[in-house]
mmCIF file of C-alpha atoms and ligand atoms in Angstrom:
data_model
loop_
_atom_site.group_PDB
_atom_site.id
_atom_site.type_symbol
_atom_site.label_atom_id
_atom_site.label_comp_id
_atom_site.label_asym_id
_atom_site.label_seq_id
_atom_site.Cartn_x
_atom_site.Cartn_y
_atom_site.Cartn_z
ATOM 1 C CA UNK I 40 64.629 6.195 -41.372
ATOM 2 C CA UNK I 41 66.316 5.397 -38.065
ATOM 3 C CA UNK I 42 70.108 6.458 -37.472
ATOM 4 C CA UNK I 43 72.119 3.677 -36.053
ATOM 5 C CA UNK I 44 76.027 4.861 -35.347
ATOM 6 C CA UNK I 45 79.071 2.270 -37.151
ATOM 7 C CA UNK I 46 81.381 2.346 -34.328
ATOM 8 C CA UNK I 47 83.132 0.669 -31.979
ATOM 9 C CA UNK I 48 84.726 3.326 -30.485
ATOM 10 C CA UNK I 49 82.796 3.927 -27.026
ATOM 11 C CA UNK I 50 83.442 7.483 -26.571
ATOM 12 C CA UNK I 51 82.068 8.189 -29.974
ATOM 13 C CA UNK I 52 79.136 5.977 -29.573
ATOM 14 C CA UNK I 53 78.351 7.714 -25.793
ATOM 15 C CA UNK I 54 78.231 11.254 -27.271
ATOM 16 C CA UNK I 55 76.232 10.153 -30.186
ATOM 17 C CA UNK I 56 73.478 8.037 -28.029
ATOM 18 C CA UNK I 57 73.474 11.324 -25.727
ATOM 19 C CA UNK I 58 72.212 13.467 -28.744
ATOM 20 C CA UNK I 59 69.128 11.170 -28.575
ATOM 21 C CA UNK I 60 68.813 10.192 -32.304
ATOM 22 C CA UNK I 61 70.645 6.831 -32.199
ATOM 23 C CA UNK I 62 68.490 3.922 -32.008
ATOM 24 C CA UNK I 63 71.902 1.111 -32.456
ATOM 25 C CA UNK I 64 75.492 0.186 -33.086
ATOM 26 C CA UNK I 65 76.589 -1.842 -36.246
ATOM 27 C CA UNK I 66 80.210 -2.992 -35.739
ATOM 28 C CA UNK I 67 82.668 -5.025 -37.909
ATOM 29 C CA UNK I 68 86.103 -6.610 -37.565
ATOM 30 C CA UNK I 69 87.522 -3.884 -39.385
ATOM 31 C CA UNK I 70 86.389 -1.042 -36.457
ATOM 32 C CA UNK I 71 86.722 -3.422 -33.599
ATOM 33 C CA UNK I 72 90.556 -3.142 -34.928
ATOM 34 C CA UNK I 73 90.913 0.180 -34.681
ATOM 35 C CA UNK I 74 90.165 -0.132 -30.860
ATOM 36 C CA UNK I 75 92.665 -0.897 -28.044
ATOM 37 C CA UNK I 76 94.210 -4.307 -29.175
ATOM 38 C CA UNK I 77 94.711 -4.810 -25.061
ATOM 39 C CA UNK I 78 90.361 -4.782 -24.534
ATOM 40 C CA UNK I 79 88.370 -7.945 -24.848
ATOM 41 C CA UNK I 80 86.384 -8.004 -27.382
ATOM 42 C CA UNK I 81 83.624 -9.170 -25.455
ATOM 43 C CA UNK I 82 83.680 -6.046 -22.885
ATOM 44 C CA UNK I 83 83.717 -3.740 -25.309
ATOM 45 C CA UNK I 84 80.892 -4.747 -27.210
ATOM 46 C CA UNK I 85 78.851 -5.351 -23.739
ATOM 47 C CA UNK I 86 80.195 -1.582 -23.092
ATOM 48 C CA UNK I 87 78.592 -1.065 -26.239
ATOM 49 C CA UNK I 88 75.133 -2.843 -26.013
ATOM 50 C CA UNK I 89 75.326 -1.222 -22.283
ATOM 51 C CA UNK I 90 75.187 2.725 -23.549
ATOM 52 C CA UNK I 91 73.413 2.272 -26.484
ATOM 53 C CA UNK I 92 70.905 -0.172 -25.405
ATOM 54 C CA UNK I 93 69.303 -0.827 -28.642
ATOM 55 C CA UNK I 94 70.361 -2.822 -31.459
ATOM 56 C CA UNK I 95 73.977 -4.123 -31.589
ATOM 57 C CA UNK I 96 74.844 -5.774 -34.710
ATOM 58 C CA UNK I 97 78.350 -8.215 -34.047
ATOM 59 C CA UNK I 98 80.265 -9.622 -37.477
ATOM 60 C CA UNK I 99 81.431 -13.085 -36.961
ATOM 61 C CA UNK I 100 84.538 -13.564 -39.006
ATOM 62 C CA UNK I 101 84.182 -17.262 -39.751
ATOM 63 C CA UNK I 102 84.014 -17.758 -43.396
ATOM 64 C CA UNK I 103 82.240 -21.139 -43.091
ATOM 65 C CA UNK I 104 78.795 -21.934 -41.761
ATOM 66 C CA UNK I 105 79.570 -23.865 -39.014
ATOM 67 C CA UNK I 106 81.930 -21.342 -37.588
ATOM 68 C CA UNK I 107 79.347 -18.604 -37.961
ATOM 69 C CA UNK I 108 76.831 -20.482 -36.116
ATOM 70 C CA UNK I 109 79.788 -21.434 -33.202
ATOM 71 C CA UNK I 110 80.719 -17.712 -33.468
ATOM 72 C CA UNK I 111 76.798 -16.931 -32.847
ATOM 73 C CA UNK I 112 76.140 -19.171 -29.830
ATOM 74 C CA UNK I 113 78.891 -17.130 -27.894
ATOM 75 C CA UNK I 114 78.011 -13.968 -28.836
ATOM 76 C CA UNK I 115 74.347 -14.739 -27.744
ATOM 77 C CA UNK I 116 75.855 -16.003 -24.533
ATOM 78 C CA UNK I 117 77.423 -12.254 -23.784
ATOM 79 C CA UNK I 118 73.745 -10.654 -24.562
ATOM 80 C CA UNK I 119 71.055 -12.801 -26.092
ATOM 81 C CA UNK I 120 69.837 -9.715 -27.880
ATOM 82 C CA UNK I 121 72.652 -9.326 -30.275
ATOM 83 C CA UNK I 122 72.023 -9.418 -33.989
ATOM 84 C CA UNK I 123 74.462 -11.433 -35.814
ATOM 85 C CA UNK I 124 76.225 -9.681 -38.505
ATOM 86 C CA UNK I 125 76.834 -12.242 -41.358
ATOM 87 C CA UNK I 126 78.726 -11.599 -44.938
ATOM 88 C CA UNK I 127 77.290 -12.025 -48.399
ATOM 89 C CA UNK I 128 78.502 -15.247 -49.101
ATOM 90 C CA UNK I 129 76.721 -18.958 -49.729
ATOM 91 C CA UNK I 130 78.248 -20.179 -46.092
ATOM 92 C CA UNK I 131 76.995 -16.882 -45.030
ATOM 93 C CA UNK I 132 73.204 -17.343 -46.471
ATOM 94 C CA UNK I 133 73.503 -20.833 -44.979
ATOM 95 C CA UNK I 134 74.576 -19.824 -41.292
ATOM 96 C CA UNK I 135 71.143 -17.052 -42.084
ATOM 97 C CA UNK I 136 68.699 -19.760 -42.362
ATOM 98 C CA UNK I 137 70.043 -21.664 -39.748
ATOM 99 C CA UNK I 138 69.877 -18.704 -37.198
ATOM 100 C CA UNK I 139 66.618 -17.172 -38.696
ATOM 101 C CA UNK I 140 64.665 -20.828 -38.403
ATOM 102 C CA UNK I 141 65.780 -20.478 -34.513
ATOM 103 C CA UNK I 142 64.379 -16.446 -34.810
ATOM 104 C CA UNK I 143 67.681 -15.136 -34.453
ATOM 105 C CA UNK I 144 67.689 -11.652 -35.675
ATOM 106 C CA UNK I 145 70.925 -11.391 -38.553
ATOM 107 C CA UNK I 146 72.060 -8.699 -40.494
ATOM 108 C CA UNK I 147 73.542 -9.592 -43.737
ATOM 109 C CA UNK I 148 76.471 -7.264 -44.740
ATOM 110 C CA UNK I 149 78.860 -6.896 -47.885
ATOM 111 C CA UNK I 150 75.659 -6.575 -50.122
ATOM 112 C CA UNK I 151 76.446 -4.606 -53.317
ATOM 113 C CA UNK I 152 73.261 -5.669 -55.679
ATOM 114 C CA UNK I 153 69.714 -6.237 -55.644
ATOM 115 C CA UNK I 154 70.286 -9.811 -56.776
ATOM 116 C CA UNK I 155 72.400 -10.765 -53.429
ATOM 117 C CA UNK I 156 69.460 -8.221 -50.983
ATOM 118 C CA UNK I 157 67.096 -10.749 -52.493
ATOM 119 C CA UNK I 158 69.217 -13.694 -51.324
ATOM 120 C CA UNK I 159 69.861 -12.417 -47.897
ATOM 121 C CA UNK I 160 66.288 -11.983 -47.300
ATOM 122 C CA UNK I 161 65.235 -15.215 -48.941
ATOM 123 C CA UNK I 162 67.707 -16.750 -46.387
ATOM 124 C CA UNK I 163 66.001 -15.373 -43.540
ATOM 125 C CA UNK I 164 67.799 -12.170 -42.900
ATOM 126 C CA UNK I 165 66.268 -9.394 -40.650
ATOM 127 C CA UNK I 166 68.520 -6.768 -41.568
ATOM 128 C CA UNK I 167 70.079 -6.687 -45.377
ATOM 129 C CA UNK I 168 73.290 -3.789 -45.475
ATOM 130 C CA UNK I 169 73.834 -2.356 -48.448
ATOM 131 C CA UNK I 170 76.935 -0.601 -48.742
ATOM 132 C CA UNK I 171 77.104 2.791 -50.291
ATOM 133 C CA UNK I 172 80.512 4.113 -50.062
ATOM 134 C CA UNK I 173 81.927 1.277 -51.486
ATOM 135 C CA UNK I 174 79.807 1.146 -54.311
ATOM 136 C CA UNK I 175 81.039 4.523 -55.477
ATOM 137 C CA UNK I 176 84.679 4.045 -54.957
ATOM 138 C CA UNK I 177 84.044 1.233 -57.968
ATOM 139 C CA UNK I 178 81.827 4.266 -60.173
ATOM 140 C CA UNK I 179 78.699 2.401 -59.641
ATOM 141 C CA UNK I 180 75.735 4.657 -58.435
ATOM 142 C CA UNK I 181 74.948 3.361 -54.687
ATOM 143 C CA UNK I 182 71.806 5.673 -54.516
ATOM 144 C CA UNK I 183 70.743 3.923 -57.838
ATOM 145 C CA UNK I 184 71.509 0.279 -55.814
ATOM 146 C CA UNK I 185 69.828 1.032 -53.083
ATOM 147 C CA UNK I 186 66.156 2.545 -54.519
ATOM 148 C CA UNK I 187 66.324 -0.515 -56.591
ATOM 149 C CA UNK I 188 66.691 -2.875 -53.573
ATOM 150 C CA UNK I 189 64.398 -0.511 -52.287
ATOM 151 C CA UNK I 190 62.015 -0.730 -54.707
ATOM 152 C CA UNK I 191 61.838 -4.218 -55.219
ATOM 153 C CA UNK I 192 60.713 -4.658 -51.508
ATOM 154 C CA UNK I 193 57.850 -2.101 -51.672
ATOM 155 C CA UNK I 194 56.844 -4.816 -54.748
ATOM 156 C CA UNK I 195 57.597 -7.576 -52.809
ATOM 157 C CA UNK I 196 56.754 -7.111 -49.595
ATOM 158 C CA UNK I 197 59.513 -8.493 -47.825
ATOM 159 C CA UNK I 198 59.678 -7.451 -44.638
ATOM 160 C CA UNK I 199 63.777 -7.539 -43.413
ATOM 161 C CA UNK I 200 64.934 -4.498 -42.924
ATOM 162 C CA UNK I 201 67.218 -2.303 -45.561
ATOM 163 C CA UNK I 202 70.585 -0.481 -44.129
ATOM 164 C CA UNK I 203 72.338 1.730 -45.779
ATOM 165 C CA UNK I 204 75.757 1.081 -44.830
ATOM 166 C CA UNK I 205 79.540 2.532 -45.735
ATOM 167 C CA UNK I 206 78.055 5.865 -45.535
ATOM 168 C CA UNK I 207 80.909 8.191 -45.780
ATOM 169 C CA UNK I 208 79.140 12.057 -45.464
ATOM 170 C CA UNK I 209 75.944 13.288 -45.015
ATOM 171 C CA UNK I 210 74.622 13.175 -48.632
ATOM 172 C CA UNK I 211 74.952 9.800 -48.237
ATOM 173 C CA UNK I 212 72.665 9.915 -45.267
ATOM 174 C CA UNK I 213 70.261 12.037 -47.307
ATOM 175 C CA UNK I 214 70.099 9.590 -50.511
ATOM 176 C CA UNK I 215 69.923 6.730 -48.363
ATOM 177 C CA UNK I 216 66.060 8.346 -46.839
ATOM 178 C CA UNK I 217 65.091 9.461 -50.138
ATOM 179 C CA UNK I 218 65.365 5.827 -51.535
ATOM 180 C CA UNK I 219 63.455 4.552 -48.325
ATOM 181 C CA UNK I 220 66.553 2.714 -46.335
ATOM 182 C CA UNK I 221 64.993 1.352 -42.749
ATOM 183 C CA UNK I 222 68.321 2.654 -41.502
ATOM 184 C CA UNK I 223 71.314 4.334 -42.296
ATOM 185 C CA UNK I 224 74.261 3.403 -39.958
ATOM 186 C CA UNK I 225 76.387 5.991 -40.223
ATOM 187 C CA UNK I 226 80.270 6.773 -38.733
ATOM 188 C CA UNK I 227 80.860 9.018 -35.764
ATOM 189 C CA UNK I 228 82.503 11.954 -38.178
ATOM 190 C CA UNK I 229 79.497 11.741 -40.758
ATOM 191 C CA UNK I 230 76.958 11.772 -38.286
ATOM 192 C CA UNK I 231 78.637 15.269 -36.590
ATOM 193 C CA UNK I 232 79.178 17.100 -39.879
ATOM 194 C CA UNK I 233 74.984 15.884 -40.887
ATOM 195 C CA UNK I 234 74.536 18.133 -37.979
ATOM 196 C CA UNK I 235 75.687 21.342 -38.678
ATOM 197 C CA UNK I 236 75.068 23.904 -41.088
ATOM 198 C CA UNK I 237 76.893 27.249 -41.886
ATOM 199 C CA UNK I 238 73.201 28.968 -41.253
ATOM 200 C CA UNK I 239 72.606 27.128 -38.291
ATOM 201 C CA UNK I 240 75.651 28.965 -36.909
ATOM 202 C CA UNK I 241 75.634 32.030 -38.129
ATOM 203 C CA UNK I 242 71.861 32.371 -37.030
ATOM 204 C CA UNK I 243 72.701 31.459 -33.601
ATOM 205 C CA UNK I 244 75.649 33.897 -33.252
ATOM 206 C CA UNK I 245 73.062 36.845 -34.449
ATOM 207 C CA UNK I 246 70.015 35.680 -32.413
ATOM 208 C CA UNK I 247 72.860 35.405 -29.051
ATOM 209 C CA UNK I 248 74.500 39.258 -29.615
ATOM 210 C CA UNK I 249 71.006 40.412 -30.285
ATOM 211 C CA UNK I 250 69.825 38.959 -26.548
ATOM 212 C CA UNK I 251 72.892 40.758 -25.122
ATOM 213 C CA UNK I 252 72.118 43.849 -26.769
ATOM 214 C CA UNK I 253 68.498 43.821 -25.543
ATOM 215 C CA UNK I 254 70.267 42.886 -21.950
ATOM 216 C CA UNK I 255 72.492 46.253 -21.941
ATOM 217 C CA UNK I 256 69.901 48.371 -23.349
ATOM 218 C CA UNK I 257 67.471 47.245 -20.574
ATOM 219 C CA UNK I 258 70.631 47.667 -17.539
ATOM 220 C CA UNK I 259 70.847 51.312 -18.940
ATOM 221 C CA UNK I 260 66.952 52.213 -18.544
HETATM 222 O O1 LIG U 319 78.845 -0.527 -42.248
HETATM 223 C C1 LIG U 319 79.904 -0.893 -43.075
HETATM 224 C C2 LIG U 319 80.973 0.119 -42.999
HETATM 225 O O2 LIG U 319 81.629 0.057 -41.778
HETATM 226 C C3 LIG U 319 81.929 0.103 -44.114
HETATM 227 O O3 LIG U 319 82.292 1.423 -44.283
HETATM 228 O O4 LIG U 319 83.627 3.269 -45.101
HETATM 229 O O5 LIG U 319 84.687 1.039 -44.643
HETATM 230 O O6 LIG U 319 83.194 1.339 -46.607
HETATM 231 P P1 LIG U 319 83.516 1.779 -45.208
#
């Protein structure tokens, strides 16, 4: 499972991409809001497809086809290798085909069952986002979601790719690899606390005053 970072805070996406386990950026209108409201848009996402320099994934916020597909053609104009990020609706699906018959690489987001993964990927999609998070603020399972959608491509064969989105701590990240996500895109604090562990830590601190004991027993010989 690759680790893509769900950001669109720069800073945050710099010192993730410089631990060297990021392979892309998913963004939505929802973090692109949290940034400066006096930034473009457009530069920050270039500043974004500039330091990560993998996949991007941009949300169009159109909620009918033919806005999607206007929304797309300037987004491809900043960088042509943007994915479009697309939500889970019928103008959604529509805007999908549209792109994917023109091999546009889309990820569809907002997916909460099997039932709408298999639309999305019917439709064309290349990346399908299943949200976890979200699925357990409502009480239903999202690891239970997600090794069904997961699952039911291993049966099928379809070959979009599964993210495991609205990951909100690092069992998240964990559930999402055991049912075989593609990707889990996960947010800047998530992605710090999967990295440590009390162990880690403590081990570290034992292993560094045991070098510096070895160093003044050896000044003293
Ligand atoms: O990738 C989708 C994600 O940004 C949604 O996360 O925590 O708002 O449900 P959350």
């Amino acid at each position: 499972m690759e680790l893509y970072i769900d950001s669109a805070n720069l800073l945050h996406i710099k010192e993730c991409v410089d631990l060297g386990c990021i392979s892309g950026v998913t963004t939505n209108p929802s973090l692109m809001a949290k940034e400066d409201a006096s930034l473009d848009p457009k530069e920050i996402i270039l500043d974004i497809f500039k330091t990560v320099g993998g996949h991007v994934s941009v949300e169009v916020i159109s909620t009918k086809a033919d806005g999607m597909l206007r929304e797309a053609d300037e987004i491809l104009k900043w960088f042509p290798e943007a994915t479009i990020k697309i939500p889970m609706i019928a103008e959604g699906l529509k805007a999908c085909r549209k792109l994917a018959d023109q091999e546009i690489p889309t990820n569809v987001t907002l997916v909460f069952s099997p039932a709408q993964a298999i639309a999305a990927t019917n439709a064309g999609a290349a990346y399908v986002s299943v949200f976890m998070g979200r699925l357990d603020d409502v009480a239903i399972s999202s690891e239970e979601v997600l090794t069904d959608v997961c699952q039911i491509w291993e049966v099928q064969g379809y070959e979009s790719l599964i993210i495991a989105a609205s990951i909100r701590h690092p069992i998240h990240l964990v559930e999402a690899a055991r049912s075989g996500a593609d990707i889990a895109t996960v947010p800047y604090k998530a992605l710090m606390q999967s990295l440590n562990h009390p162990l880690t830590g403590q081990g570290l601190a034992a292993f560094l005053a045991d070098h510096a004991k070895m160093l003044e027993a050896a000044s003293k010989i």
